[in-house]
Amino acid sequence: MKKCLFLSLCMVLSVPLAHAQVRVVKSADHKITIDLSGLRQTGDSASQTFFKTLEKDLRLSGWFDPVRGGGEIRLNGTVAPSGGDLKASCQVVRLNDQSVLLSKNYSMQTSQARALAHRMADDIVEAVTGHKGIASMRIALVGNRTGKKELYLCDGDGGSVRQLTGEGRIAICPNWGPDGNSIVYTSFMRNFPDVCRIDLNRNRREMLASYGGLNTGAAVSPDGKDLALILSIDGNPELYIKNIRSGKLTRLTNSPRAAEASPDWSPDGSQLVYASDQSGVGRPQLYIISREGGTPRRISSRGTENIAPDWGPNGLIACASRVGGQYIIAVIQPSSGQTSYLTSDGADYEDPSWAPDGRHIVAARSVNHQSSIYLLDTVSDRPVALLQGSGSWYSPACSPQ
């Protein structure tokens, strides 16, 4: 969807692939076998939902291979309903020395069985590996199953899908606020592109940018004070920063013969990455600019196009890179421009979004004009489908936690 947005700003030309040196991210080897047979459950539906969700979460984490019996670590505990709540106990034991890595009790409403499993899965990942889990993250995305492009929200495993907007027109380009409680997006509810924000806690929608012309590509700064966005109030799509409280606008780019798109902040908020075709009409590449302005620095050098950048918590930038007529996911080191490509399976992969663990990427996968949402592991494993069918799904954005 970010690709489509850029193409609406400029004419894209079909050009042959330059002679690019492509380095593919290789698969890792070892997964930790975790024995789940010690987790006792009752036959009620909530407990069964919890167990299935937990097993899937551990598998999707990329760290574990869940088994029944044996294994390097063992999960002991119980899960059962009590009144209107679902209660669970968890003890993770390393079998070679019988050390207890995690011991914790949990309780949530029975209707929140999946959320309870997500929380336990993340605790297990962190206790065993020292790394953050992704089970509790949420994904904002665009779907067209109603016949119109609307915003949706789902869990990190693709479950619990719910519709956020019902504007009946077009809602695209979702991005999360740093607190994980709000989403900014581009709305065509008034027939022209405006930037809006949804407060998920209050279920409230507000307008953030409705200047004359184009208002799109919004991204909230890590401190929550500023909004990076693309505006055409001066006649050409340029990159601006808007202070959310005061409304003050600061223009960062000045490229009258080019179009800018898809800005995103560095983790410390000092810089912005964005796509621009200033190097040639219809050939967008990635540039970094200081939040104070100055001369942009091009960071992409491989692929005929590089678009839809996402600056991850690990300091790396993921983007969709056009290689040989196909979009695949590239990971760029911003200081050096060193580029790695994730292994492709022949489909187009677009709109990458880093998960909060800095290891996984959620992206849109398109085949025969049908788009679905996949989880990509930059360390190991093949792409895993999270959400497919019931129309097409685009523009996934992972929550910050």
Coordinates of C-alpha atoms in Angstrom, one line a residue:
M1 CA 0.0 0.0 0.0
K2 CA 2.9 2.4 0.7
K3 CA 4.2 1.4 -2.7
C4 CA 0.9 2.3 -4.3
L5 CA 0.9 5.6 -2.5
F6 CA 4.3 6.4 -3.9
L7 CA 3.2 5.4 -7.4
S8 CA 0.3 7.8 -7.1
L9 CA 2.8 10.7 -6.5
C10 CA 5.1 10.0 -9.5
M11 CA 5.2 8.1 -12.7
V12 CA 7.1 4.8 -12.3
L13 CA 9.2 3.6 -15.2
S14 CA 10.1 0.0 -16.0
V15 CA 13.9 -0.1 -15.9
P16 CA 16.3 -3.1 -16.0
L17 CA 17.9 -4.2 -12.8
A18 CA 21.4 -2.8 -12.3
H19 CA 24.2 -5.3 -11.6
A20 CA 23.6 -5.6 -7.9
Q21 CA 25.6 -7.7 -5.5
V22 CA 22.9 -9.4 -3.4
R23 CA 23.7 -11.0 0.0
V24 CA 21.0 -13.3 1.3
V25 CA 20.3 -13.7 5.0
K26 CA 21.0 -17.3 5.8
S27 CA 19.0 -19.5 8.1
A28 CA 20.2 -20.2 11.7
D29 CA 20.6 -23.7 13.0
H30 CA 19.5 -24.6 16.5
K31 CA 16.1 -24.2 18.1
I32 CA 15.4 -24.9 21.8
T33 CA 13.2 -27.9 22.3
I34 CA 10.6 -27.1 24.9
D35 CA 8.5 -29.9 26.4
L36 CA 4.8 -28.8 26.9
S37 CA 3.6 -32.1 28.3
G38 CA 4.0 -30.8 31.9
L39 CA 1.3 -28.1 31.4
R40 CA -1.9 -29.6 32.7
Q41 CA -5.2 -28.3 31.3
T42 CA -8.9 -29.0 31.7
G43 CA -11.2 -29.8 28.8
D44 CA -12.9 -26.4 28.8
S45 CA -12.7 -24.2 25.6
A46 CA -10.8 -21.4 27.3
S47 CA -8.0 -23.6 28.5
Q48 CA -7.8 -25.3 25.1
T49 CA -7.7 -21.9 23.4
F50 CA -4.9 -20.9 25.8
F51 CA -2.8 -24.0 25.1
K52 CA -3.1 -23.8 21.3
T53 CA -2.3 -20.1 21.4
L54 CA 0.7 -20.6 23.7
E55 CA 2.1 -23.4 21.5
K56 CA 1.8 -21.3 18.3
D57 CA 3.3 -18.3 20.0
L58 CA 6.4 -20.2 21.1
R59 CA 6.8 -21.6 17.6
L60 CA 6.4 -18.2 16.0
S61 CA 9.0 -16.7 18.3
G62 CA 11.6 -18.4 16.3
W63 CA 13.4 -19.6 19.4
F64 CA 11.5 -22.8 20.2
D65 CA 10.5 -26.2 18.9
P66 CA 7.6 -27.3 21.1
V67 CA 7.5 -31.1 21.7
R68 CA 5.6 -33.6 23.9
G69 CA 8.2 -35.3 26.0
G70 CA 12.0 -34.9 26.1
G71 CA 13.4 -31.5 25.2
E72 CA 16.0 -29.2 26.6
I73 CA 13.6 -27.3 28.8
R74 CA 10.2 -28.3 30.3
L75 CA 7.2 -26.2 31.0
N76 CA 5.3 -27.3 34.1
G77 CA 2.1 -25.8 35.4
T78 CA -1.7 -25.7 35.2
V79 CA -4.4 -23.7 33.4
A80 CA -8.0 -23.8 34.4
P81 CA -11.0 -21.6 34.8
S82 CA -11.9 -20.3 38.3
G83 CA -15.1 -18.3 38.5
G84 CA -15.0 -15.8 35.6
D85 CA -11.3 -15.9 35.4
L86 CA -8.7 -18.1 33.7
K87 CA -5.8 -18.9 36.0
A88 CA -2.5 -20.3 35.0
S89 CA 0.8 -21.2 36.7
C90 CA 4.1 -21.6 34.9
Q91 CA 7.4 -23.1 35.8
V92 CA 10.2 -23.3 33.2
V93 CA 12.9 -25.8 34.1
R94 CA 16.2 -26.4 32.3
L95 CA 16.5 -30.2 32.3
N96 CA 20.3 -30.6 32.2
D97 CA 20.8 -28.9 35.6
Q98 CA 17.2 -28.6 36.9
S99 CA 17.5 -24.9 37.2
V100 CA 14.2 -22.9 37.3
L101 CA 14.3 -20.2 34.7
L102 CA 10.8 -18.8 35.3
S103 CA 8.1 -19.3 38.0
K104 CA 5.0 -17.2 37.7
N105 CA 1.2 -17.2 38.2
Y106 CA -1.3 -15.5 35.8
S107 CA -4.9 -14.5 35.9
M108 CA -7.2 -12.9 33.4
Q109 CA -10.8 -13.0 32.4
T110 CA -11.8 -16.2 30.7
S111 CA -12.6 -14.2 27.5
Q112 CA -8.9 -13.1 27.5
A113 CA -7.5 -16.6 27.1
R114 CA -5.5 -15.6 24.1
A115 CA -4.0 -12.5 25.7
L116 CA -3.0 -14.6 28.7
A117 CA -1.2 -17.1 26.5
H118 CA 0.6 -14.2 24.7
R119 CA 1.8 -12.8 28.0
M120 CA 3.1 -16.2 29.2
A121 CA 4.8 -16.9 25.9
D122 CA 6.7 -13.5 26.0
D123 CA 7.8 -14.2 29.6
I124 CA 9.1 -17.6 28.6
V125 CA 11.0 -16.2 25.6
E126 CA 12.7 -13.5 27.7
A127 CA 13.4 -15.9 30.7
V128 CA 15.1 -18.5 28.4
T129 CA 16.7 -16.4 25.8
G130 CA 17.1 -12.9 27.3
H131 CA 15.3 -11.5 24.2
K132 CA 12.0 -9.7 23.9
G133 CA 9.0 -11.7 22.7
I134 CA 6.5 -10.7 20.0
A135 CA 3.4 -12.6 21.1
S136 CA 1.8 -9.6 22.8
M137 CA 2.3 -7.2 19.9
R138 CA -0.6 -6.0 17.8
I139 CA -0.7 -5.4 14.1
A140 CA -2.6 -2.5 12.5
L141 CA -3.3 -3.1 8.9
V142 CA -5.5 -2.3 5.9
G143 CA -8.1 -4.8 4.6
N144 CA -10.7 -4.6 1.9
R145 CA -13.1 -7.4 2.9
T146 CA -16.0 -5.0 3.1
G147 CA -15.3 -3.8 -0.4
K148 CA -13.5 -0.6 0.9
K149 CA -10.0 -0.2 2.3
E150 CA -10.5 0.1 6.1
L151 CA -8.2 -0.2 9.1
Y152 CA -8.1 -3.4 11.1
L153 CA -6.3 -4.6 14.2
C154 CA -5.1 -8.1 15.0
D155 CA -2.9 -10.0 17.4
G156 CA 0.7 -10.7 16.6
D157 CA -0.3 -14.2 15.5
G158 CA -2.9 -12.9 13.1
G159 CA -5.8 -13.8 15.4
S160 CA -8.6 -11.7 17.0
V161 CA -9.1 -9.5 13.9
R162 CA -11.3 -6.5 14.5
Q163 CA -12.3 -3.5 12.3
L164 CA -11.2 -0.1 13.4
T165 CA -12.7 2.2 10.8
G166 CA -15.9 2.2 9.0
E167 CA -15.5 5.3 6.8
G168 CA -16.8 3.7 3.7
R169 CA -14.1 5.3 1.6
I170 CA -10.3 4.7 1.9
A171 CA -8.2 4.4 5.0
I172 CA -4.5 3.6 4.5
C173 CA -0.9 3.9 5.8
P174 CA -1.4 3.1 9.5
N175 CA 1.5 3.9 12.0
W176 CA 1.6 3.5 15.7
G177 CA 2.2 6.1 18.3
P178 CA 5.1 5.3 20.7
D179 CA 2.8 4.5 23.6
G180 CA 1.0 1.7 21.6
N181 CA -2.4 3.3 22.4
S182 CA -2.9 5.3 19.2
I183 CA -2.7 4.9 15.5
V184 CA -2.2 7.6 12.8
Y185 CA -3.3 7.0 9.3
T186 CA -4.4 8.6 6.0
S187 CA -8.1 9.0 5.5
F188 CA -10.1 9.8 2.4
M189 CA -13.3 10.3 4.3
R190 CA -13.6 13.8 2.9
N191 CA -12.5 12.7 -0.6
F192 CA -9.1 14.2 -0.1
P193 CA -6.1 12.6 1.8
D194 CA -6.0 13.8 5.5
V195 CA -4.1 12.5 8.4
C196 CA -6.1 11.3 11.4
R197 CA -5.4 9.7 14.7
I198 CA -7.3 7.0 16.6
D199 CA -7.1 6.8 20.4
L200 CA -7.6 3.1 21.0
N201 CA -8.3 3.5 24.7
R202 CA -11.1 6.1 24.2
N203 CA -12.2 4.9 20.8
R204 CA -11.9 8.5 19.6
R205 CA -10.8 9.8 16.2
E206 CA -9.2 13.2 15.6
M207 CA -7.9 15.1 12.6
L208 CA -4.1 15.9 12.7
A209 CA -3.5 17.4 9.3
S210 CA -6.0 18.6 6.7
Y211 CA -4.0 21.2 4.7
G212 CA -4.8 21.9 1.1
G213 CA -3.5 19.2 -1.2
L214 CA -1.9 16.0 0.0
N215 CA -1.6 15.0 3.7
T216 CA -0.2 11.5 4.2
G217 CA 2.7 9.3 5.3
A218 CA 2.3 10.3 9.0
A219 CA 4.8 8.9 11.6
V220 CA 4.8 10.0 15.3
S221 CA 8.2 10.8 16.8
P222 CA 9.6 8.5 19.5
D223 CA 8.8 11.1 22.2
G224 CA 5.3 11.5 20.9
K225 CA 5.6 15.3 20.4
D226 CA 6.1 15.6 16.6
L227 CA 4.6 14.2 13.5
A228 CA 6.5 13.6 10.3
L229 CA 4.3 13.7 7.2
I230 CA 4.2 14.5 3.5
L231 CA 2.4 17.6 2.5
S232 CA 1.9 19.4 -0.8
I233 CA 0.7 22.7 0.6
D234 CA 3.5 24.4 -1.4
G235 CA 2.6 22.5 -4.6
N236 CA 4.9 19.6 -4.4
P237 CA 5.0 16.6 -2.0
E238 CA 7.6 17.5 0.6
L239 CA 8.7 16.2 4.0
Y240 CA 7.5 18.2 7.0
I241 CA 7.5 18.0 10.8
K242 CA 4.5 19.2 12.7
N243 CA 4.6 19.8 16.4
I244 CA 1.4 18.1 17.6
R245 CA 0.7 20.5 20.5
S246 CA 1.5 23.9 18.9
G247 CA 0.8 23.0 15.2
K248 CA 4.0 24.5 14.1
L249 CA 5.2 23.2 10.7
T250 CA 8.9 22.8 9.7
R251 CA 9.7 21.9 6.1
L252 CA 12.7 19.6 5.8
T253 CA 13.0 18.9 2.0
N254 CA 13.0 21.1 -1.0
S255 CA 12.9 18.9 -4.2
P256 CA 10.5 20.6 -6.7
R257 CA 11.1 18.0 -9.3
A258 CA 10.7 15.0 -7.1
A259 CA 8.2 13.4 -4.8
E260 CA 8.8 12.3 -1.2
A261 CA 6.9 9.5 0.7
S262 CA 6.8 7.2 3.7
P263 CA 8.9 9.0 6.4
D264 CA 10.0 7.1 9.5
W265 CA 11.9 8.2 12.6
S266 CA 15.2 6.8 13.9
P267 CA 14.9 5.1 17.3
D268 CA 16.3 8.2 19.0
G269 CA 14.2 10.6 17.0
S270 CA 17.2 12.5 15.7
Q271 CA 16.8 11.5 12.0
L272 CA 14.2 10.5 9.5
V273 CA 14.4 8.1 6.6
Y274 CA 12.1 8.6 3.6
A275 CA 11.6 7.6 0.0
S276 CA 12.2 10.1 -2.9
D277 CA 12.7 9.9 -6.6
Q278 CA 15.0 12.9 -6.7
S279 CA 17.7 10.7 -8.3
G280 CA 15.4 10.0 -11.3
V281 CA 11.7 10.3 -12.0
G282 CA 9.9 7.1 -11.0
R283 CA 13.0 5.6 -9.4
P284 CA 12.5 6.1 -5.7
Q285 CA 15.4 5.5 -3.3
L286 CA 15.9 5.9 0.4
Y287 CA 17.4 9.0 2.0
I288 CA 18.2 10.1 5.6
I289 CA 17.8 13.6 6.8
S290 CA 18.4 15.2 10.2
R291 CA 15.2 16.3 12.0
E292 CA 16.8 19.8 12.0
G293 CA 17.0 19.7 8.2
G294 CA 20.1 19.9 6.0
T295 CA 21.3 17.9 3.1
P296 CA 19.7 14.5 2.7
R297 CA 22.0 11.5 2.4
R298 CA 21.1 8.6 0.1
I299 CA 21.5 5.2 1.8
S300 CA 20.1 2.7 -0.8
S301 CA 22.3 1.6 -3.6
R302 CA 20.9 -1.7 -4.8
G303 CA 17.7 -2.5 -6.6
T304 CA 16.0 -0.3 -9.1
E305 CA 13.6 1.0 -6.5
N306 CA 13.7 1.1 -2.7
I307 CA 10.5 2.2 -0.9
A308 CA 8.4 1.9 2.3
P309 CA 11.2 2.2 4.8
D310 CA 10.8 1.1 8.5
W311 CA 13.5 2.0 11.0
G312 CA 13.6 -0.8 13.5
P313 CA 14.4 -0.8 17.2
N314 CA 17.7 -2.6 16.3
G315 CA 18.8 0.5 14.3
L316 CA 18.4 -1.2 11.0
I317 CA 16.1 -0.1 8.2
A318 CA 13.8 -2.5 6.4
C319 CA 12.3 -1.6 3.0
A320 CA 10.8 -3.1 -0.1
S321 CA 13.4 -3.3 -2.8
R322 CA 12.7 -4.0 -6.5
V323 CA 15.1 -6.6 -7.8
G324 CA 14.6 -8.2 -11.2
G325 CA 11.1 -6.9 -11.5
Q326 CA 10.1 -8.2 -8.1
Y327 CA 9.8 -6.6 -4.6
I328 CA 11.7 -8.3 -1.9
I329 CA 12.6 -7.2 1.6
A330 CA 15.9 -5.5 2.1
V331 CA 17.6 -4.7 5.4
I332 CA 20.0 -1.7 5.3
Q333 CA 22.6 -0.6 7.8
P334 CA 22.0 3.2 7.7
S335 CA 25.5 4.3 8.5
S336 CA 27.2 2.3 5.9
G337 CA 24.4 1.4 3.4
Q338 CA 25.3 -2.2 3.6
T339 CA 22.3 -4.2 2.3
S340 CA 21.1 -7.7 2.9
Y341 CA 18.1 -9.3 1.3
L342 CA 15.7 -11.8 2.9
T343 CA 15.3 -15.0 0.9
S344 CA 12.5 -14.7 -1.7
D345 CA 10.0 -17.3 -2.6
G346 CA 8.9 -15.8 -5.9
A347 CA 6.1 -13.5 -4.4
D348 CA 6.2 -9.7 -4.0
Y349 CA 6.9 -8.7 -0.4
E350 CA 6.1 -5.1 0.5
D351 CA 5.5 -2.7 3.4
P352 CA 7.8 -4.2 5.9
S353 CA 7.3 -3.4 9.6
W354 CA 9.8 -4.4 12.3
A355 CA 8.4 -6.4 15.2
P356 CA 9.4 -5.1 18.7
D357 CA 12.0 -7.9 19.1
G358 CA 14.1 -6.4 16.2
R359 CA 14.4 -9.9 14.8
H360 CA 11.1 -10.4 12.9
I361 CA 9.4 -8.4 10.2
V362 CA 5.8 -8.4 9.3
A363 CA 5.1 -7.7 5.6
A364 CA 2.5 -7.9 2.9
R365 CA 2.9 -10.8 0.4
S366 CA 1.3 -10.4 -3.0
V367 CA 0.6 -13.2 -5.5
N368 CA -1.8 -12.7 -8.5
H369 CA -3.1 -9.4 -7.2
Q370 CA -4.1 -11.0 -3.8
S371 CA -2.2 -9.7 -0.8
S372 CA -1.9 -11.4 2.6
I373 CA 0.2 -10.7 5.8
Y374 CA 3.3 -12.8 6.6
L375 CA 5.8 -13.0 9.4
L376 CA 9.4 -13.0 8.3
D377 CA 12.2 -14.2 10.5
T378 CA 15.5 -12.5 9.7
V379 CA 17.5 -15.2 11.5
S380 CA 15.8 -18.5 10.5
D381 CA 12.6 -20.1 9.2
R382 CA 10.5 -19.6 6.1
P383 CA 7.8 -16.9 5.9
V384 CA 4.7 -17.8 7.9
A385 CA 1.2 -16.7 6.9
L386 CA -0.5 -14.7 9.7
L387 CA -3.6 -13.4 7.8
Q388 CA -4.9 -14.4 4.4
G389 CA -8.2 -14.8 2.7
S390 CA -11.4 -12.7 3.2
G391 CA -10.1 -10.2 0.7
S392 CA -6.7 -8.7 0.5
W393 CA -4.6 -7.3 3.4
Y394 CA -2.0 -4.6 3.2
S395 CA 0.3 -2.2 5.0
P396 CA 0.9 -4.0 8.3
A397 CA 2.3 -1.9 11.2
C398 CA 3.6 -3.6 14.4
S399 CA 2.9 -2.1 17.7
P400 CA 5.9 -0.9 19.7
Q401 CA 5.2 -3.4 22.5

